[in-house]
PDB file of N, CA and C in Angstrom:
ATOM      1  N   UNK A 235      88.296  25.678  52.188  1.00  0.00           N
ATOM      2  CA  UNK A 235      88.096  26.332  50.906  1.00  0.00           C
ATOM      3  C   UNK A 235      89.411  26.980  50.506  1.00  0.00           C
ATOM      4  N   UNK A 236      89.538  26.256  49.354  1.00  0.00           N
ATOM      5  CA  UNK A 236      90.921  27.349  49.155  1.00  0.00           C
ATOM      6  C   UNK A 236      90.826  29.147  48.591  1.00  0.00           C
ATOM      7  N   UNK A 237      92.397  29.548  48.667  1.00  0.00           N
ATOM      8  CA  UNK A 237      92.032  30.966  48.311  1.00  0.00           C
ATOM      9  C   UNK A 237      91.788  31.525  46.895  1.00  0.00           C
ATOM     10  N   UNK A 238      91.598  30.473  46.179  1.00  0.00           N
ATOM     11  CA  UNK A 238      91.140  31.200  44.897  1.00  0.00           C
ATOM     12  C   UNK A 238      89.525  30.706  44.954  1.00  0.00           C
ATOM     13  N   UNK A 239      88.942  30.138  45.166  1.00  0.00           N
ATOM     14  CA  UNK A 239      87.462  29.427  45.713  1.00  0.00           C
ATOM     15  C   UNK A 239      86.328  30.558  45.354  1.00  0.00           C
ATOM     16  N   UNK A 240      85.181  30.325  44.836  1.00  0.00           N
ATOM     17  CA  UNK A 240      84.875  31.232  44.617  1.00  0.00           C
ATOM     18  C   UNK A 240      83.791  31.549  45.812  1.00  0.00           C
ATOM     19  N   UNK A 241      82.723  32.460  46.608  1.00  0.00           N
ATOM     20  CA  UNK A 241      81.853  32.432  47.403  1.00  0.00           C
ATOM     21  C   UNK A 241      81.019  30.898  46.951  1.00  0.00           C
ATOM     22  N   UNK A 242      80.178  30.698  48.154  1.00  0.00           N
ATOM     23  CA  UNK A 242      79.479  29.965  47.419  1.00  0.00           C
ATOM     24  C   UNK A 242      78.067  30.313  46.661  1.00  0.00           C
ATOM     25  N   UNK A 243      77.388  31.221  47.203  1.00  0.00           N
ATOM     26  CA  UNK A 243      76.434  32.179  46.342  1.00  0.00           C
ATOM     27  C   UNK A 243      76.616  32.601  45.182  1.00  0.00           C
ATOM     28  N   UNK A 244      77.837  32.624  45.234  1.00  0.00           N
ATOM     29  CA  UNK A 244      78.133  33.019  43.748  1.00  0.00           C
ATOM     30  C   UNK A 244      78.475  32.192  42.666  1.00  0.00           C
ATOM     31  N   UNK A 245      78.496  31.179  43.063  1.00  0.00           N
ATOM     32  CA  UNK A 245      78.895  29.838  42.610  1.00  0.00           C
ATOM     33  C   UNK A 245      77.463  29.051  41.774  1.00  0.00           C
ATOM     34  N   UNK A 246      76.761  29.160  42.904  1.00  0.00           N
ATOM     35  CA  UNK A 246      75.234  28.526  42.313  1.00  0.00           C
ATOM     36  C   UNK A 246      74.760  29.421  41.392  1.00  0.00           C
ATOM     37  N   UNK A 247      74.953  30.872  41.098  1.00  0.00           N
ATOM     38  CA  UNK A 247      73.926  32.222  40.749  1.00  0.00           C
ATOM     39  C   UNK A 247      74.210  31.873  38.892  1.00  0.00           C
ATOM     40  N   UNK A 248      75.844  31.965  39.337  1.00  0.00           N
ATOM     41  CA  UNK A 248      75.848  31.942  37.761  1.00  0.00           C
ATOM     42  C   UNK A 248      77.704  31.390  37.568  1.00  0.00           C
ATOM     43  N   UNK A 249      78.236  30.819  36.378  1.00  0.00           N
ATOM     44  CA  UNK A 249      79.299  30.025  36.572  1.00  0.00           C
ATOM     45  C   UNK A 249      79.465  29.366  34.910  1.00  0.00           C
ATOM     46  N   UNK A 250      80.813  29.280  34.663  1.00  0.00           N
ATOM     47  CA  UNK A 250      81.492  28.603  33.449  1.00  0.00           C
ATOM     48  C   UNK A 250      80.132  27.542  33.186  1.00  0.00           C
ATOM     49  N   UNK A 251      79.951  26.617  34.009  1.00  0.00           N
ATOM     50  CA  UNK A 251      79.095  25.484  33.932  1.00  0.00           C
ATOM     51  C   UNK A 251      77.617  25.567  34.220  1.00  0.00           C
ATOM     52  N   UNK A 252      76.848  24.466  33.450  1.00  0.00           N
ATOM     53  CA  UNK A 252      75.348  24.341  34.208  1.00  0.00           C
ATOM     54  C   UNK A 252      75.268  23.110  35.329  1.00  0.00           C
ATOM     55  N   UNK A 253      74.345  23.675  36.200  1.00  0.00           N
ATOM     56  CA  UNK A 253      74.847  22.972  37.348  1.00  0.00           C
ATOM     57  C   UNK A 253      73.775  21.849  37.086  1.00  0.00           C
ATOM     58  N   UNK A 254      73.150  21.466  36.198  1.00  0.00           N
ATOM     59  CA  UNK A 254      72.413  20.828  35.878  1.00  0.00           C
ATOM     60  C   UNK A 254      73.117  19.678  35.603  1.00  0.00           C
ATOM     61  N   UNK A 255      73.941  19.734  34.036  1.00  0.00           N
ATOM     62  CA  UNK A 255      74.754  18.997  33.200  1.00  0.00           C
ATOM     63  C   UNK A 255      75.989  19.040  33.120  1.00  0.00           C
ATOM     64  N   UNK A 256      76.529  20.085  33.580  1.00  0.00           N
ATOM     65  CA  UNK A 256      77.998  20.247  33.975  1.00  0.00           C
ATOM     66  C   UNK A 256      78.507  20.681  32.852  1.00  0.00           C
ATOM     67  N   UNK A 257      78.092  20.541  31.663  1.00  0.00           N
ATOM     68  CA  UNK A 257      78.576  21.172  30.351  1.00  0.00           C
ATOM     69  C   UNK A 257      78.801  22.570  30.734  1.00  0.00           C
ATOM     70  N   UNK A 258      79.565  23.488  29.444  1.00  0.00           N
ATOM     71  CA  UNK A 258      79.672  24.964  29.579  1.00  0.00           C
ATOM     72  C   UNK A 258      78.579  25.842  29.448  1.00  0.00           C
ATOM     73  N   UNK A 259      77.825  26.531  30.063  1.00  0.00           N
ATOM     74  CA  UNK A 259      76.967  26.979  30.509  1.00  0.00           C
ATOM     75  C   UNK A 259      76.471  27.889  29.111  1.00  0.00           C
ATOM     76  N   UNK A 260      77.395  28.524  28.319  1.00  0.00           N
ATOM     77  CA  UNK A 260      77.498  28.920  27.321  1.00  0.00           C
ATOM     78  C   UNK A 260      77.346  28.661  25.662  1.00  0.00           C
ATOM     79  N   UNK A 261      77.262  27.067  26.047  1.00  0.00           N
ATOM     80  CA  UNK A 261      77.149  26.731  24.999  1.00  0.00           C
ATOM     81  C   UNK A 261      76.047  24.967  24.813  1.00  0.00           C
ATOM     82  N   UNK A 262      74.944  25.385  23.724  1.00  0.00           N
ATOM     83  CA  UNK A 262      73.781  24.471  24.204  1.00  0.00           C
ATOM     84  C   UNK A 262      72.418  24.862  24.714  1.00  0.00           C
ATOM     85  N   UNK A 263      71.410  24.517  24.254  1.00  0.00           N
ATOM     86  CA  UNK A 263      70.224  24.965  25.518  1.00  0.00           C
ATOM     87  C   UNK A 263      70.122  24.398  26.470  1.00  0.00           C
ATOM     88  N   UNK A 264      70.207  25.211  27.626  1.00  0.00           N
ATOM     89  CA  UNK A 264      70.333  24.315  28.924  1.00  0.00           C
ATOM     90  C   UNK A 264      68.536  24.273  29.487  1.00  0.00           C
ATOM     91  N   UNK A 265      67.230  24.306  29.004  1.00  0.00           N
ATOM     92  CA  UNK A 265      66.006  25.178  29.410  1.00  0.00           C
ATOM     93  C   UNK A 265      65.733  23.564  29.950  1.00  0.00           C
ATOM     94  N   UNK A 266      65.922  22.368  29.920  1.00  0.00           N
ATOM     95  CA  UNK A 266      65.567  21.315  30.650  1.00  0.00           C
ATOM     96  C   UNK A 266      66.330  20.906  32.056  1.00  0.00           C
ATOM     97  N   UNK A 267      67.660  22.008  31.785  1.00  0.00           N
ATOM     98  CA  UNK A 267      68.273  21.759  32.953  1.00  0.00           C
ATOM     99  C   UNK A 267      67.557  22.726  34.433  1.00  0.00           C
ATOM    100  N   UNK A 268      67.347  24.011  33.605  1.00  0.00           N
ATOM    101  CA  UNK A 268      66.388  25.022  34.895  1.00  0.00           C
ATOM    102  C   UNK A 268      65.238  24.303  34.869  1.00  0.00           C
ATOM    103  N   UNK A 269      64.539  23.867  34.234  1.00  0.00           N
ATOM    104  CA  UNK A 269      63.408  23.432  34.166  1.00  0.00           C
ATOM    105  C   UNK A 269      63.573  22.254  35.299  1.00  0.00           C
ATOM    106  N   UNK A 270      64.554  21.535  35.453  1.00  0.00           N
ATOM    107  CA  UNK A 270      64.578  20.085  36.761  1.00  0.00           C
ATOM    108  C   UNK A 270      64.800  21.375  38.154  1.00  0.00           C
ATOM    109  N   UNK A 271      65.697  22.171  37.981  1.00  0.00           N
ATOM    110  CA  UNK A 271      65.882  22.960  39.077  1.00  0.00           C
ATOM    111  C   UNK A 271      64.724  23.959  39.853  1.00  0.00           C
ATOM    112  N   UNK A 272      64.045  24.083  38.767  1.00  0.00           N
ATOM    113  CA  UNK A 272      62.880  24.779  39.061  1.00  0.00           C
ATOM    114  C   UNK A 272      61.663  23.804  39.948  1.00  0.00           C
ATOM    115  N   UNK A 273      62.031  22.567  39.537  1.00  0.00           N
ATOM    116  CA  UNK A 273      60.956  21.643  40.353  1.00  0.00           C
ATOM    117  C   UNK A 273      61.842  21.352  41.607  1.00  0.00           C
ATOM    118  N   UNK A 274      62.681  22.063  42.432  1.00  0.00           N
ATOM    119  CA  UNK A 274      63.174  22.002  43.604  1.00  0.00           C
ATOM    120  C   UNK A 274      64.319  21.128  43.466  1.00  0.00           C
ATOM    121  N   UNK A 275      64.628  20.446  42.492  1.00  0.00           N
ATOM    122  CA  UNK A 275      65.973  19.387  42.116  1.00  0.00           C
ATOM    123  C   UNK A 275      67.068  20.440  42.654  1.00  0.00           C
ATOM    124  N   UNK A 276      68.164  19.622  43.210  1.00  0.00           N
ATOM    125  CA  UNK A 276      69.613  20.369  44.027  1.00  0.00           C
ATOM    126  C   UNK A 276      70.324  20.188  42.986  1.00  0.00           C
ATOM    127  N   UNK A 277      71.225  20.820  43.023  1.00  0.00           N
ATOM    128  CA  UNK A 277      72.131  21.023  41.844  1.00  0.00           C
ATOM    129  C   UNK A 277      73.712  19.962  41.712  1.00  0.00           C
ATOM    130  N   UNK A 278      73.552  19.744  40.516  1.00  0.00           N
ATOM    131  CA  UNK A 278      74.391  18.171  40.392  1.00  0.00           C
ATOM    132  C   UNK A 278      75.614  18.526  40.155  1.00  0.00           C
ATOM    133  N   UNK A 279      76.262  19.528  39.531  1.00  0.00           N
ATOM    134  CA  UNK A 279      77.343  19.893  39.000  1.00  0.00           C
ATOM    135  C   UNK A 279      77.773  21.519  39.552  1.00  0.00           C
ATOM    136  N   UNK A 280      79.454  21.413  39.947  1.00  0.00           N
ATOM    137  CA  UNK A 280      79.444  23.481  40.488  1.00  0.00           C
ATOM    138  C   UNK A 280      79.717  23.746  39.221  1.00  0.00           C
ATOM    139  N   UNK A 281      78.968  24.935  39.216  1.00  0.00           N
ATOM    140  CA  UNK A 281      79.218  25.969  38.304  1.00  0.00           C
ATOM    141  C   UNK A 281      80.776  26.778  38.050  1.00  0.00           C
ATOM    142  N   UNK A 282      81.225  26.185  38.887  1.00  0.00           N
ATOM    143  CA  UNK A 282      82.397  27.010  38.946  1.00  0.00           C
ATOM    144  C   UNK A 282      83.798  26.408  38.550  1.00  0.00           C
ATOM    145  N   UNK A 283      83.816  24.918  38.522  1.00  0.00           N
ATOM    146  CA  UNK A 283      84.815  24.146  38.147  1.00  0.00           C
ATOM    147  C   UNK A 283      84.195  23.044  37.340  1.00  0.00           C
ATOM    148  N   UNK A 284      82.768  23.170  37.466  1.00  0.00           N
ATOM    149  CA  UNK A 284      82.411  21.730  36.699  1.00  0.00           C
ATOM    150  C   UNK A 284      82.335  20.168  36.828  1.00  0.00           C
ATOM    151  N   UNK A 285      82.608  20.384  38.382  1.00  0.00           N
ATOM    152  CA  UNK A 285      82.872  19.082  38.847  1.00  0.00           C
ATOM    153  C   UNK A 285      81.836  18.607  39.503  1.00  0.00           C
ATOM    154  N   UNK A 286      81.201  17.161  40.017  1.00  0.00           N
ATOM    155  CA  UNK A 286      80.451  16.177  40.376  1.00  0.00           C
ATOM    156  C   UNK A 286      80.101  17.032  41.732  1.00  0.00           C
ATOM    157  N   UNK A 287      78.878  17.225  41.829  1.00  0.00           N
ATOM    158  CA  UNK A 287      78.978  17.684  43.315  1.00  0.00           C
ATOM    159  C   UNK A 287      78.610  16.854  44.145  1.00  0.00           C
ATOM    160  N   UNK A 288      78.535  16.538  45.490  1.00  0.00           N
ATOM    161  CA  UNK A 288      78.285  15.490  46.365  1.00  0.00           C
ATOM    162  C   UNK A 288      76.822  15.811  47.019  1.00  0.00           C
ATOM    163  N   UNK A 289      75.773  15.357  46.857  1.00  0.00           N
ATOM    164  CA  UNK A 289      74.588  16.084  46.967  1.00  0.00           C
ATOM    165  C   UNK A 289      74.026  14.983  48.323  1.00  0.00           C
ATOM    166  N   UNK A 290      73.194  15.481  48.995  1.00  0.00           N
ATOM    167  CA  UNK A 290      72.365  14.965  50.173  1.00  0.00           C
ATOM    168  C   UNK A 290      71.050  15.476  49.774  1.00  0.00           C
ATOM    169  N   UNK A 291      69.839  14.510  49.519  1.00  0.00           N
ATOM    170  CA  UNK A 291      68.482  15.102  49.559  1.00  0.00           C
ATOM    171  C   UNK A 291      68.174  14.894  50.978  1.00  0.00           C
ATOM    172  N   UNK A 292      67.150  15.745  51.542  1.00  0.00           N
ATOM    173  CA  UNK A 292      67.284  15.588  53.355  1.00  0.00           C
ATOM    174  C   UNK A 292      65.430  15.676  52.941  1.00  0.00           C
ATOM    175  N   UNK A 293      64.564  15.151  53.616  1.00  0.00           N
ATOM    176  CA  UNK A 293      63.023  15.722  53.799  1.00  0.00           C
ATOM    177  C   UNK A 293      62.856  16.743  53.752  1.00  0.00           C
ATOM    178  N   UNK A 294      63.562  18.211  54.160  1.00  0.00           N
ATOM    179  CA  UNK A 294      63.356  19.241  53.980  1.00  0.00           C
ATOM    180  C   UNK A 294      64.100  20.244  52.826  1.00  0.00           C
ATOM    181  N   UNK A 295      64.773  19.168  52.088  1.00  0.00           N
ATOM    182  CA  UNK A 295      65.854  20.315  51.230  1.00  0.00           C
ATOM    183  C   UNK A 295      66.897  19.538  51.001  1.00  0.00           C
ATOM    184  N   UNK A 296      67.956  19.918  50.739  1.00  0.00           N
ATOM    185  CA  UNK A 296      69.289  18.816  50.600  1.00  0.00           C
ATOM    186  C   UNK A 296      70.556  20.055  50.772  1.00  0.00           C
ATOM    187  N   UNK A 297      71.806  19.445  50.662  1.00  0.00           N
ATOM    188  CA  UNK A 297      72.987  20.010  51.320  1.00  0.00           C
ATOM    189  C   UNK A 297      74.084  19.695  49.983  1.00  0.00           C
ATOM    190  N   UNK A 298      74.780  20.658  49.509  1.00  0.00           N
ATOM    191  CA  UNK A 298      75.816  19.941  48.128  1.00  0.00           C
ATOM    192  C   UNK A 298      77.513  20.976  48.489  1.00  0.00           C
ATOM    193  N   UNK A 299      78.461  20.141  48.250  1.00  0.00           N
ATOM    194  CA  UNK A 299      79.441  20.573  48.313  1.00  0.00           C
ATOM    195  C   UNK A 299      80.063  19.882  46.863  1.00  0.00           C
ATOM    196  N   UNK A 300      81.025  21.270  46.602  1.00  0.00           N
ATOM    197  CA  UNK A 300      82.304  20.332  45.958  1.00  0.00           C
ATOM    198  C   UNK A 300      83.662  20.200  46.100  1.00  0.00           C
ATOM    199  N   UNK A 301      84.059  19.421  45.654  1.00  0.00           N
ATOM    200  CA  UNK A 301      85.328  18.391  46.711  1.00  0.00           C
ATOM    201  C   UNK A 301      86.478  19.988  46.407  1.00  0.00           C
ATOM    202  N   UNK A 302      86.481  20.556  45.622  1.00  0.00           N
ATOM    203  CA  UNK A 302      87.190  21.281  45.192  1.00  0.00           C
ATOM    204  C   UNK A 302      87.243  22.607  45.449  1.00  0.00           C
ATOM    205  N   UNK A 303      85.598  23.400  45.510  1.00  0.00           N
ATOM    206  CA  UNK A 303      85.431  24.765  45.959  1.00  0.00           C
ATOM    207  C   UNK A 303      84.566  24.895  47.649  1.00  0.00           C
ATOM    208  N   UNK A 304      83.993  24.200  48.098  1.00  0.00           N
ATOM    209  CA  UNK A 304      83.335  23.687  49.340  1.00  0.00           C
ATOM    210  C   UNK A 304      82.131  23.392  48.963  1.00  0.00           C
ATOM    211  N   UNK A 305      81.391  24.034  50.080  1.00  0.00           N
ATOM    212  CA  UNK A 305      79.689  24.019  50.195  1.00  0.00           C
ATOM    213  C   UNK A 305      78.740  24.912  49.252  1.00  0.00           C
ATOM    214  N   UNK A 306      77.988  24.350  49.306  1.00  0.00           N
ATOM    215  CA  UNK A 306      76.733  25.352  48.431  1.00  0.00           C
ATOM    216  C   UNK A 306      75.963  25.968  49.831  1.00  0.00           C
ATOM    217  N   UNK A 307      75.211  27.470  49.425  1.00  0.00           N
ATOM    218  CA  UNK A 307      74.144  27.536  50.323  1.00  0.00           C
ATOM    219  C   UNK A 307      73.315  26.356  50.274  1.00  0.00           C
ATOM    220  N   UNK A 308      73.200  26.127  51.706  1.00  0.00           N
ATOM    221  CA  UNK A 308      71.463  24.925  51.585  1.00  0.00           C
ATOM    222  C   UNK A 308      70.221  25.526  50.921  1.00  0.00           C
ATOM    223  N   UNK A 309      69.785  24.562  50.972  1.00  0.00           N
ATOM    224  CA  UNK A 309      67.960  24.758  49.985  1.00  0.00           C
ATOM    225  C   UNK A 309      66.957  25.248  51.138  1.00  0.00           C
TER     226      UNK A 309
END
């Protein structure tokens, strides 16, 4: 992780981006994007740079990093 990186908790909570659509979080209704997240969907995009995240669905949960800030908490 580099040193400007943000936590990763803090990354998922809230961020420039929706981690849904990757668009700016700020601008747009994002209520279909919480709405997939809310049905347990892992999050596709960091909030924090906006970039593709690399996602694993596992039987119990899934695992997401991005190439750029690291890991997400797991599910």
């Amino acid at each position: 992780m580099s040193a400007q990186a943000t936590a990763p908790d803090q990354r998922l909570a809230a961020g420039p981006y929706c981690d849904g659509c990757g668009r700016p979080a700020d601008e747009g209704d994002h209520g279909r994007c919480r709405a997939r997240r809310a049905a347990t969907d892992p999050p596709r995009w960091c909030t924090a740079c906006g970039r593709k995240l690399v996602v694993q669905v596992l039987p119990v949960g899934w695992t997401a990093r991005c190439v750029k800030c690291g890991p997400l908490p797991p599910s």
